[in-house]
Each structure stands twice: as structure tokens, then as C-alpha cells.
Amino acid sequence: MGSENIPQEAFSKMPNPCKATILALGKAFPHQLVMQDYLVDKYFQNTNCNDPELKQKLTRLCKTTTVKTRYVVMSEEILEKYPELAVEGLPTVKQRLDICNDAVTQMAIEASQTCIKNWGRPISDITHLVYVSSSEARLPGGDLYLARGLGLSPKTHRVMLYFMGCSGGVAGLRVAKDIAENNPGSRVLLATSETTIIGFKPPSADRPYDLVGVALFGDGAGAMIIGSDPNLITEKPLFELHTAIQNFLPDTEKIIDGRLTEEGITFKLARELPQIIEDHIEGFCMRLMDTVALSNKDYNKMFWAVHPGGPAILNRMEKRLELLPEKLNASRRALMDYGNASSNTIVYVLEYMIEEGLKMKKVQQGQGECEWGLILAFGPGITFEGILARNLTV
């Protein structure tokens, strides 16, 4: 779903002057679709592993993630060309980056083109580019290759955010909001693109935590156009970005730990991550909600666009905040359909949020999903990213 499929009558709320708004969304995926039910056998076949204990563990993990389908760049063709990627201990970072750099650029171009088409204005109207990825490393960075691939003006102002993990999409949205509000008339293209090839490895009893990534993460790209004071004749504002904040938790640097080595990226996710998020989520949300005098009594009157890091995080949030089950529907759907696609996933959540709000609006005779809500993500640090937003489509 994209903004081109949203009926004009859905745009019943007016954005506030000078506040940044999301004006269009877009997404793109690699061609390889993975069905979760068939992942385990294929993964062990491709990595020439026959460890029954690890296979049973991955089977259990695949069921608990709630993921049904994902898109991935990795393919049999890639493994035939680079068989060393499936061999333990070989230095393959160059091969991985060669694949990843090209793949994330292509996906980012496709997502951005879809987003620009949904926006409906010429590409020459884009003044700024914010590019987010944790799946590549090169100089010049992916922002330049994306700008060149899209045909953006050389005068386009570029910002690049690297290795921010799952919080990168909302961090990029926060940066784009600041740019849009401080540069009147600007239009910011935010693009995110991720692939798991940089961390693809054969299963190992010495790295049981790797199996969580195998069962959970997916590839893809997302894009948004952000600008303030939209032209309501040519633009369709989707969300107003009212207030954005970031917070890191001291002494939690090792909870989400990623290292770039000769063998690619290795991630470790500590078991206590969901509990830490649960312990701090309410205070973080209240900092945002206080700006418009919302209280915890309003939780179930709001929309919740939460990056689905995994089902345990969503379950803990739902329990701690006493949210109605449907409040995290968009996040759960994105996780089920695309897996945790790192920085991209918030784009998919927002698309589902709009879709579900419009369905509710029809059922309730004009009263759709709640106007105010929170856009949230959590990443290495542990870093909390949050935006208080208004849904302008309900």
C-alpha cells in the first residue's frame, strides 16, 4: 500500500503550520521470498550443516518469532558464486560488502522511486536526502550512490546515518523533521536500506545467538518524503511530526553488541533486552506525551507505530502499558510479513497503520483510528527513538 491508494476524502485533518509532515511512503524488496515454514531445511542445506540439535533450536525459534514471510538478498546463485560465505572462519568481509553495497543501493533506489511516484511531485523538488543503513561500508557512502542513481541534483544536501540498527528508521525521521522545519520549502527524501548478507554465517554451537537473527531478520528498503507546509492541492500529508526525542540508557552498550570483523558482522542480543525496554518505555513515552498534555489514561486512545524488534518486545510493551491487543496490530503485521527488517520496518508499520485506520473509519462511520500517537524504535545503546505524531488520514 502507498499514499497513491489513499482516497482524497481520507485527508480530513489539517497539518499545523511549520510542522514537518510525512507526505509519501514507499518500499522495495529483493526478489527472493522466504517462507518461514521452509527456512530451516534450506538454511542447513545451504550451509552444509547437519547438526540436529541446532536444527531443532532454529525450528523452535522460527515458530516463536511469529514471522511468516521475509525477503532476502541471499540466494543460491550468490552462494554458488561465493561458496566461502557458508564456510566457518574465512575472511569474507570484502565479498560481503561487494554484494551488500550494490544490493542496498538498488533497493533504496526502487523504494525511493515508488515513494516519489506516490508523492506526485517532480524529483527536482527534493532538496535534501537522509540515507540510513547498517548493511554497507564504503567511501563515498551509499547516500551519494543513491543520489546518483535517482538523478538528484548535485546541489541536494545529504546526510548519512550508518550502523544505527533497528532505531535507524526513526532516527532518520527525526533528522528529516529537523531539516524540514528549519529549511522552509524544503522536501526531504528519507531512504533506508538493509540486507542480512553482511551477517550471514553457517550455524555454530559456539554462536547459538546467531540463530535468532536467522529466524527473525529480513531485507528490504523503505522511503518517505518529509516536508512542512504542504501544498494541499498537490500533496497528501499522512502524519504530522509534532515532537521528536532520543534517549540512551547508560551502561547498556553490551545489550545489543555488533562487531564488523573479517567474517562480516556479528551481533549479540542479550536476553534481558525486552525487560530493559519494558522497564523504561513508560517514562520515555510520557516525555513525549507531556508536550500535549496526554496522560497514561490516553494510551488506548492513541495509535502506536512501534518498530517490531521481536514478539517479546511487543508483548512486554503491551503488558506494561495495558494496551488493547489491536493497538500493536500494524507492528505485528509488519513483523509477520517482512520480519525485522531493521531500519526499514517502521515504513511498513506506518503503511499498515494507515490501512487499518481507514478500515476502522469505514466501520465506525467516519471515526477512524486515534489522531495522536507515537512512532517508536529501539536500537544499540540501548537507544530509544520516539516521535509524537498526528495521523492526518483518519
GROMACS .gro file of C-alpha atoms in nm:
model
  394
    1MET     CA    1   0.000   0.000   0.000
    2GLY     CA    2   0.119   0.352  -0.074
    3SER     CA    3  -0.025   0.701  -0.050
    4GLU     CA    4  -0.147   0.678  -0.409
    5ASN     CA    5  -0.409   0.426  -0.289
    6ILE     CA    6  -0.547   0.650  -0.016
    7PRO     CA    7  -0.872   0.824  -0.117
    8GLN     CA    8  -0.864   1.203  -0.112
    9GLU     CA    9  -1.153   1.221   0.134
   10ALA     CA   10  -0.934   1.044   0.389
   11PHE     CA   11  -0.729   1.359   0.440
   12SER     CA   12  -0.964   1.526   0.685
   13LYS     CA   13  -0.710   1.668   0.930
   14MET     CA   14  -0.512   1.984   0.854
   15PRO     CA   15  -0.141   1.994   0.943
   16ASN     CA   16  -0.018   2.273   1.168
   17PRO     CA   17   0.192   2.546   1.005
   18CYS     CA   18   0.569   2.489   1.008
   19LYS     CA   19   0.538   2.134   1.146
   20ALA     CA   20   0.703   1.860   0.941
   21THR     CA   21   0.472   1.606   0.780
   22ILE     CA   22   0.522   1.272   0.609
   23LEU     CA   23   0.398   1.328   0.256
   24ALA     CA   24   0.451   0.987   0.097
   25LEU     CA   25   0.575   0.635   0.169
   26GLY     CA   26   0.743   0.373  -0.047
   27LYS     CA   27   0.906   0.034  -0.010
   28ALA     CA   28   1.104  -0.221  -0.210
   29PHE     CA   29   1.232  -0.575  -0.161
   30PRO     CA   30   1.474  -0.820  -0.318
   31HIS     CA   31   1.322  -1.092  -0.535
   32GLN     CA   32   1.395  -1.383  -0.301
   33LEU     CA   33   1.088  -1.460  -0.085
   34VAL     CA   34   1.146  -1.689   0.212
   35MET     CA   35   0.860  -1.883   0.365
   36GLN     CA   36   0.933  -1.937   0.732
   37ASP     CA   37   0.800  -2.293   0.722
   38TYR     CA   38   1.074  -2.392   0.474
   39LEU     CA   39   1.359  -2.181   0.608
   40VAL     CA   40   1.524  -2.431   0.842
   41ASP     CA   41   1.585  -2.712   0.594
   42LYS     CA   42   1.707  -2.471   0.326
   43TYR     CA   43   1.942  -2.287   0.562
   44PHE     CA   44   2.107  -2.606   0.686
   45GLN     CA   45   2.130  -2.738   0.332
   46ASN     CA   46   2.292  -2.417   0.204
   47THR     CA   47   2.545  -2.412   0.489
   48ASN     CA   48   2.626  -2.786   0.468
   49CYS     CA   49   2.538  -2.836   0.834
   50ASN     CA   50   2.368  -3.146   0.977
   51ASP     CA   51   2.369  -3.070   1.350
   52PRO     CA   52   2.028  -3.198   1.469
   53GLU     CA   53   2.038  -3.004   1.797
   54LEU     CA   54   2.097  -2.669   1.623
   55LYS     CA   55   1.832  -2.756   1.368
   56GLN     CA   56   1.576  -2.823   1.641
   57LYS     CA   57   1.667  -2.497   1.812
   58LEU     CA   58   1.621  -2.296   1.493
   59THR     CA   59   1.288  -2.470   1.430
   60ARG     CA   60   1.166  -2.358   1.774
   61LEU     CA   61   1.290  -2.004   1.718
   62CYS     CA   62   1.118  -1.978   1.381
   63LYS     CA   63   0.787  -2.057   1.547
   64THR     CA   64   0.829  -1.809   1.832
   65THR     CA   65   0.923  -1.514   1.609
   66THR     CA   66   0.569  -1.508   1.455
   67VAL     CA   67   0.734  -1.432   1.117
   68LYS     CA   68   0.561  -1.596   0.819
   69THR     CA   69   0.743  -1.450   0.519
   70ARG     CA   70   1.054  -1.245   0.453
   71TYR     CA   71   1.251  -1.114   0.159
   72VAL     CA   72   1.626  -1.170   0.138
   73VAL     CA   73   1.906  -1.083  -0.100
   74MET     CA   74   2.084  -1.412  -0.031
   75SER     CA   75   2.022  -1.672  -0.300
   76GLU     CA   76   2.160  -1.998  -0.429
   77GLU     CA   77   2.321  -1.804  -0.714
   78ILE     CA   78   2.515  -1.591  -0.466
   79LEU     CA   79   2.628  -1.898  -0.270
   80GLU     CA   80   2.741  -2.065  -0.592
   81LYS     CA   81   2.950  -1.759  -0.679
   82TYR     CA   82   3.075  -1.707  -0.322
   83PRO     CA   83   3.074  -2.054  -0.153
   84GLU     CA   84   3.312  -1.921   0.112
   85LEU     CA   85   3.020  -1.731   0.271
   86ALA     CA   86   2.892  -2.063   0.405
   87VAL     CA   87   3.228  -2.174   0.545
   88GLU     CA   88   3.321  -2.110   0.906
   89GLY     CA   89   3.613  -1.877   0.980
   90LEU     CA   90   3.701  -1.748   0.634
   91PRO     CA   91   3.776  -1.375   0.584
   92THR     CA   92   3.487  -1.271   0.360
   93VAL     CA   93   3.413  -0.911   0.451
   94LYS     CA   94   3.520  -0.787   0.106
   95GLN     CA   95   3.289  -1.030  -0.074
   96ARG     CA   96   3.002  -0.947   0.159
   97LEU     CA   97   3.041  -0.573   0.113
   98ASP     CA   98   3.064  -0.609  -0.265
   99ILE     CA   99   2.723  -0.780  -0.258
  100CYS     CA  100   2.569  -0.559   0.010
  101ASN     CA  101   2.678  -0.225  -0.131
  102ASP     CA  102   2.517  -0.295  -0.468
  103ALA     CA  103   2.206  -0.456  -0.318
  104VAL     CA  104   2.118  -0.182  -0.071
  105THR     CA  105   2.168   0.087  -0.334
  106GLN     CA  106   1.937  -0.088  -0.580
  107MET     CA  107   1.667  -0.144  -0.317
  108ALA     CA  108   1.695   0.215  -0.193
  109ILE     CA  109   1.656   0.344  -0.549
  110GLU     CA  110   1.345   0.133  -0.606
  111ALA     CA  111   1.183   0.231  -0.273
  112SER     CA  112   1.261   0.598  -0.335
  113GLN     CA  113   1.120   0.588  -0.688
  114THR     CA  114   0.797   0.436  -0.556
  115CYS     CA  115   0.780   0.699  -0.283
  116ILE     CA  116   0.840   0.986  -0.527
  117LYS     CA  117   0.572   0.848  -0.757
  118ASN     CA  118   0.328   0.832  -0.464
  119TRP     CA  119   0.424   1.187  -0.368
  120GLY     CA  120   0.333   1.316  -0.713
  121ARG     CA  121   0.583   1.599  -0.745
  122PRO     CA  122   0.894   1.608  -0.968
  123ILE     CA  123   1.216   1.464  -0.834
  124SER     CA  124   1.380   1.804  -0.886
  125ASP     CA  125   1.173   1.933  -0.590
  126ILE     CA  126   1.377   1.719  -0.348
  127THR     CA  127   1.620   1.944  -0.163
  128HIS     CA  128   1.767   1.709   0.099
  129LEU     CA  129   1.848   1.339   0.129
  130VAL     CA  130   1.880   1.142   0.453
  131TYR     CA  131   2.012   0.790   0.398
  132VAL     CA  132   2.012   0.516   0.665
  133SER     CA  133   2.180   0.174   0.654
  134SER     CA  134   2.358  -0.074   0.878
  135SER     CA  135   2.440  -0.304   0.587
  136GLU     CA  136   2.722  -0.135   0.396
  137ALA     CA  137   3.054   0.039   0.446
  138ARG     CA  138   3.230   0.248   0.182
  139LEU     CA  139   3.356   0.594   0.094
  140PRO     CA  140   3.183   0.775  -0.063
  141GLY     CA  141   2.879   0.643   0.118
  142GLY     CA  142   2.554   0.500  -0.003
  143ASP     CA  143   2.391   0.842   0.009
  144LEU     CA  144   2.596   0.953  -0.291
  145TYR     CA  145   2.525   0.635  -0.489
  146LEU     CA  146   2.154   0.671  -0.414
  147ALA     CA  147   2.152   1.036  -0.518
  148ARG     CA  148   2.331   0.949  -0.842
  149GLY     CA  149   2.104   0.651  -0.912
  150LEU     CA  150   1.793   0.863  -0.867
  151GLY     CA  151   1.929   1.153  -1.068
  152LEU     CA  152   1.908   1.401  -0.780
  153SER     CA  153   2.060   1.743  -0.829
  154PRO     CA  154   2.428   1.770  -0.724
  155LYS     CA  155   2.308   2.057  -0.505
  156THR     CA  156   2.099   1.818  -0.292
  157HIS     CA  157   2.209   1.832   0.073
  158ARG     CA  158   2.294   1.483   0.201
  159VAL     CA  159   2.306   1.326   0.548
  160MET     CA  160   2.416   0.968   0.607
  161LEU     CA  161   2.333   0.762   0.919
  162TYR     CA  162   2.527   0.435   0.946
  163PHE     CA  163   2.507   0.140   1.186
  164MET     CA  164   2.216   0.259   1.400
  165GLY     CA  165   2.042  -0.078   1.373
  166CYS     CA  166   1.672  -0.105   1.443
  167SER     CA  167   1.640   0.254   1.566
  168GLY     CA  168   1.780   0.395   1.240
  169GLY     CA  169   1.447   0.450   1.064
  170VAL     CA  170   1.300   0.665   1.339
  171ALA     CA  171   1.635   0.838   1.392
  172GLY     CA  172   1.634   0.928   1.024
  173LEU     CA  173   1.279   1.055   1.056
  174ARG     CA  174   1.386   1.275   1.349
  175VAL     CA  175   1.673   1.420   1.143
  176ALA     CA  176   1.445   1.475   0.841
  177LYS     CA  177   1.194   1.652   1.065
  178ASP     CA  178   1.460   1.894   1.189
  179ILE     CA  179   1.577   1.965   0.834
  180ALA     CA  180   1.225   2.023   0.704
  181GLU     CA  181   1.127   2.258   0.985
  182ASN     CA  182   1.449   2.460   0.968
  183ASN     CA  183   1.456   2.495   0.589
  184PRO     CA  184   1.124   2.644   0.473
  185GLY     CA  185   1.009   2.499   0.143
  186SER     CA  186   1.245   2.202   0.163
  187ARG     CA  187   1.143   1.847   0.073
  188VAL     CA  188   1.346   1.572   0.234
  189LEU     CA  189   1.379   1.222   0.095
  190LEU     CA  190   1.447   0.972   0.374
  191ALA     CA  191   1.565   0.634   0.246
  192THR     CA  192   1.656   0.323   0.445
  193SER     CA  193   1.800   0.001   0.305
  194GLU     CA  194   1.918  -0.319   0.472
  195THR     CA  195   2.037  -0.671   0.391
  196THR     CA  196   2.139  -0.955   0.620
  197ILE     CA  197   2.417  -1.085   0.394
  198ILE     CA  198   2.671  -0.884   0.593
  199GLY     CA  199   2.598  -1.118   0.887
  200PHE     CA  200   2.518  -1.446   0.708
  201LYS     CA  201   2.709  -1.737   0.865
  202PRO     CA  202   2.681  -2.114   0.898
  203PRO     CA  203   2.523  -2.232   1.226
  204SER     CA  204   2.762  -2.295   1.513
  205ALA     CA  205   2.719  -2.434   1.863
  206ASP     CA  206   2.967  -2.166   1.974
  207ARG     CA  207   2.732  -1.891   1.850
  208PRO     CA  208   2.379  -2.001   1.940
  209TYR     CA  209   2.261  -1.638   1.938
  210ASP     CA  210   2.319  -1.626   1.560
  211LEU     CA  211   2.010  -1.842   1.516
  212VAL     CA  212   1.789  -1.563   1.650
  213GLY     CA  213   1.893  -1.347   1.355
  214VAL     CA  214   1.839  -1.631   1.110
  215ALA     CA  215   1.483  -1.676   1.241
  216LEU     CA  216   1.395  -1.307   1.268
  217PHE     CA  217   1.564  -1.066   1.027
  218GLY     CA  218   1.472  -0.976   0.669
  219ASP     CA  219   1.592  -0.748   0.389
  220GLY     CA  220   1.435  -0.457   0.206
  221ALA     CA  221   1.419  -0.080   0.177
  222GLY     CA  222   1.185   0.199   0.275
  223ALA     CA  223   1.142   0.563   0.182
  224MET     CA  224   0.950   0.872   0.294
  225ILE     CA  225   0.911   1.229   0.176
  226ILE     CA  226   0.906   1.482   0.461
  227GLY     CA  227   0.824   1.850   0.441
  228SER     CA  228   0.640   2.127   0.624
  229ASP     CA  229   0.354   2.346   0.500
  230PRO     CA  230   0.240   2.102   0.231
  231ASN     CA  231   0.061   2.220  -0.081
  232LEU     CA  232  -0.275   2.053  -0.026
  233ILE     CA  233  -0.354   2.064  -0.396
  234THR     CA  234  -0.051   1.857  -0.499
  235GLU     CA  235   0.050   1.682  -0.174
  236LYS     CA  236  -0.126   1.445   0.067
  237PRO     CA  237   0.007   1.479   0.424
  238LEU     CA  238  -0.011   1.147   0.608
  239PHE     CA  239   0.139   1.214   0.952
  240GLU     CA  240   0.238   1.535   1.128
  241LEU     CA  241   0.562   1.501   1.327
  242HIS     CA  242   0.497   1.706   1.639
  243THR     CA  243   0.786   1.629   1.880
  244ALA     CA  244   1.091   1.401   1.845
  245ILE     CA  245   1.330   1.288   2.119
  246GLN     CA  246   1.615   1.041   2.165
  247ASN     CA  247   1.742   0.882   2.485
  248PHE     CA  248   2.017   0.629   2.558
  249LEU     CA  249   2.037   0.412   2.867
  250PRO     CA  250   2.377   0.427   3.043
  251ASP     CA  251   2.570   0.102   3.089
  252THR     CA  252   2.367  -0.091   2.832
  253GLU     CA  253   2.620  -0.081   2.548
  254LYS     CA  254   2.669  -0.458   2.551
  255ILE     CA  255   2.298  -0.547   2.538
  256ILE     CA  256   2.293  -0.503   2.160
  257ASP     CA  257   2.651  -0.564   2.051
  258GLY     CA  258   2.759  -0.565   1.686
  259ARG     CA  259   3.111  -0.605   1.553
  260LEU     CA  260   3.244  -0.575   1.199
  261THR     CA  261   3.511  -0.844   1.155
  262GLU     CA  262   3.690  -1.018   0.870
  263GLU     CA  263   3.394  -1.258   0.858
  264GLY     CA  264   3.128  -0.987   0.837
  265ILE     CA  265   2.910  -0.852   1.116
  266THR     CA  266   2.845  -1.049   1.433
  267PHE     CA  267   2.554  -0.948   1.656
  268LYS     CA  268   2.473  -1.044   2.011
  269LEU     CA  269   2.131  -0.964   2.158
  270ALA     CA  270   2.117  -1.010   2.534
  271ARG     CA  271   1.820  -1.195   2.681
  272GLU     CA  272   1.738  -0.903   2.908
  273LEU     CA  273   1.667  -0.665   2.616
  274PRO     CA  274   1.284  -0.699   2.631
  275GLN     CA  275   1.288  -0.647   3.007
  276ILE     CA  276   1.503  -0.335   2.981
  277ILE     CA  277   1.269  -0.186   2.722
  278GLU     CA  278   0.969  -0.272   2.938
  279ASP     CA  279   1.129  -0.105   3.241
  280HIS     CA  280   1.192   0.225   3.061
  281ILE     CA  281   0.922   0.253   2.798
  282GLU     CA  282   0.659   0.431   3.005
  283GLY     CA  283   0.885   0.712   3.122
  284PHE     CA  284   1.010   0.766   2.767
  285CYS     CA  285   0.658   0.779   2.625
  286MET     CA  286   0.541   1.022   2.891
  287ARG     CA  287   0.819   1.266   2.797
  288LEU     CA  288   0.665   1.285   2.452
  289MET     CA  289   0.303   1.285   2.562
  290ASP     CA  290   0.354   1.559   2.820
  291THR     CA  291   0.413   1.808   2.539
  292VAL     CA  292   0.041   1.796   2.451
  293ALA     CA  293  -0.093   1.710   2.798
  294LEU     CA  294  -0.166   1.344   2.723
  295SER     CA  295  -0.151   1.101   3.016
  296ASN     CA  296  -0.132   0.726   3.067
  297LYS     CA  297  -0.512   0.724   3.065
  298ASP     CA  298  -0.486   0.811   2.696
  299TYR     CA  299  -0.275   0.511   2.592
  300ASN     CA  300  -0.567   0.329   2.433
  301LYS     CA  301  -0.694   0.645   2.267
  302MET     CA  302  -0.368   0.675   2.071
  303PHE     CA  303  -0.213   0.491   1.778
  304TRP     CA  304   0.113   0.301   1.832
  305ALA     CA  305   0.358   0.267   1.541
  306VAL     CA  306   0.627   0.057   1.709
  307HIS     CA  307   0.927  -0.098   1.539
  308PRO     CA  308   0.874  -0.474   1.589
  309GLY     CA  309   1.215  -0.577   1.716
  310GLY     CA  310   1.059  -0.911   1.805
  311PRO     CA  311   0.740  -1.050   1.960
  312ALA     CA  312   0.883  -1.042   2.312
  313ILE     CA  313   0.935  -0.664   2.295
  314LEU     CA  314   0.583  -0.606   2.164
  315ASN     CA  315   0.435  -0.837   2.426
  316ARG     CA  316   0.620  -0.663   2.709
  317MET     CA  317   0.510  -0.320   2.588
  318GLU     CA  318   0.150  -0.431   2.554
  319LYS     CA  319   0.153  -0.570   2.907
  320ARG     CA  320   0.332  -0.277   3.075
  321LEU     CA  321   0.117  -0.009   2.911
  322GLU     CA  322  -0.203  -0.217   2.929
  323LEU     CA  323  -0.264  -0.166   2.559
  324LEU     CA  324  -0.560  -0.319   2.384
  325PRO     CA  325  -0.443  -0.605   2.159
  326GLU     CA  326  -0.534  -0.421   1.840
  327LYS     CA  327  -0.305  -0.128   1.927
  328LEU     CA  328   0.002  -0.316   1.804
  329ASN     CA  329  -0.168  -0.479   1.504
  330ALA     CA  330   0.033  -0.280   1.249
  331SER     CA  331   0.362  -0.375   1.415
  332ARG     CA  332   0.267  -0.741   1.441
  333ARG     CA  333   0.157  -0.750   1.076
  334ALA     CA  334   0.484  -0.594   0.960
  335LEU     CA  335   0.681  -0.850   1.163
  336MET     CA  336   0.474  -1.136   1.024
  337ASP     CA  337   0.504  -1.026   0.660
  338TYR     CA  338   0.861  -0.889   0.646
  339GLY     CA  339   1.041  -0.999   0.961
  340ASN     CA  340   1.253  -0.748   1.147
  341ALA     CA  341   1.396  -0.554   0.852
  342SER     CA  342   1.592  -0.323   1.082
  343SER     CA  343   1.562   0.049   0.995
  344ASN     CA  344   1.314  -0.015   0.712
  345THR     CA  345   1.043  -0.172   0.924
  346ILE     CA  346   0.891   0.149   1.055
  347VAL     CA  347   0.789   0.237   0.698
  348TYR     CA  348   0.598  -0.089   0.669
  349VAL     CA  349   0.435  -0.031   1.009
  350LEU     CA  350   0.318   0.318   0.908
  351GLU     CA  351   0.165   0.184   0.587
  352TYR     CA  352  -0.029  -0.076   0.782
  353MET     CA  353  -0.128   0.192   1.035
  354ILE     CA  354  -0.290   0.399   0.760
  355GLU     CA  355  -0.461   0.096   0.611
  356GLU     CA  356  -0.610  -0.015   0.942
  357GLY     CA  357  -0.716   0.339   1.033
  358LEU     CA  358  -0.908   0.376   0.709
  359LYS     CA  359  -1.081   0.040   0.760
  360MET     CA  360  -1.186   0.144   1.109
  361LYS     CA  361  -1.309   0.477   0.977
  362LYS     CA  362  -1.547   0.300   0.741
  363VAL     CA  363  -1.676   0.066   1.012
  364GLN     CA  364  -1.731   0.345   1.265
  365GLN     CA  365  -1.899   0.591   1.028
  366GLY     CA  366  -1.619   0.840   0.995
  367GLN     CA  367  -1.441   0.781   1.326
  368GLY     CA  368  -1.112   0.616   1.238
  369GLU     CA  369  -0.801   0.540   1.437
  370CYS     CA  370  -0.689   0.790   1.700
  371GLU     CA  371  -0.540   1.119   1.584
  372TRP     CA  372  -0.245   1.131   1.828
  373GLY     CA  373   0.008   0.855   1.857
  374LEU     CA  374   0.371   0.753   1.898
  375ILE     CA  375   0.629   0.634   1.646
  376LEU     CA  376   0.889   0.432   1.840
  377ALA     CA  377   1.204   0.227   1.782
  378PHE     CA  378   1.485   0.084   1.995
  379GLY     CA  379   1.844   0.023   1.892
  380PRO     CA  380   2.202  -0.019   2.007
  381GLY     CA  381   2.298   0.189   2.303
  382ILE     CA  382   2.035   0.097   2.421
  383THR     CA  383   1.885   0.392   2.236
  384PHE     CA  384   1.519   0.491   2.242
  385GLU     CA  385   1.388   0.694   1.948
  386GLY     CA  386   1.039   0.843   1.963
  387ILE     CA  387   0.815   1.086   1.778
  388LEU     CA  388   0.480   1.220   1.893
  389ALA     CA  389   0.272   1.236   1.577
  390ARG     CA  390  -0.075   1.309   1.441
  391ASN     CA  391  -0.240   1.077   1.192
  392LEU     CA  392  -0.385   1.311   0.931
  393THR     CA  393  -0.563   1.037   0.737
  394VAL     CA  394  -0.829   0.946   0.996
   0.00000   0.00000   0.00000
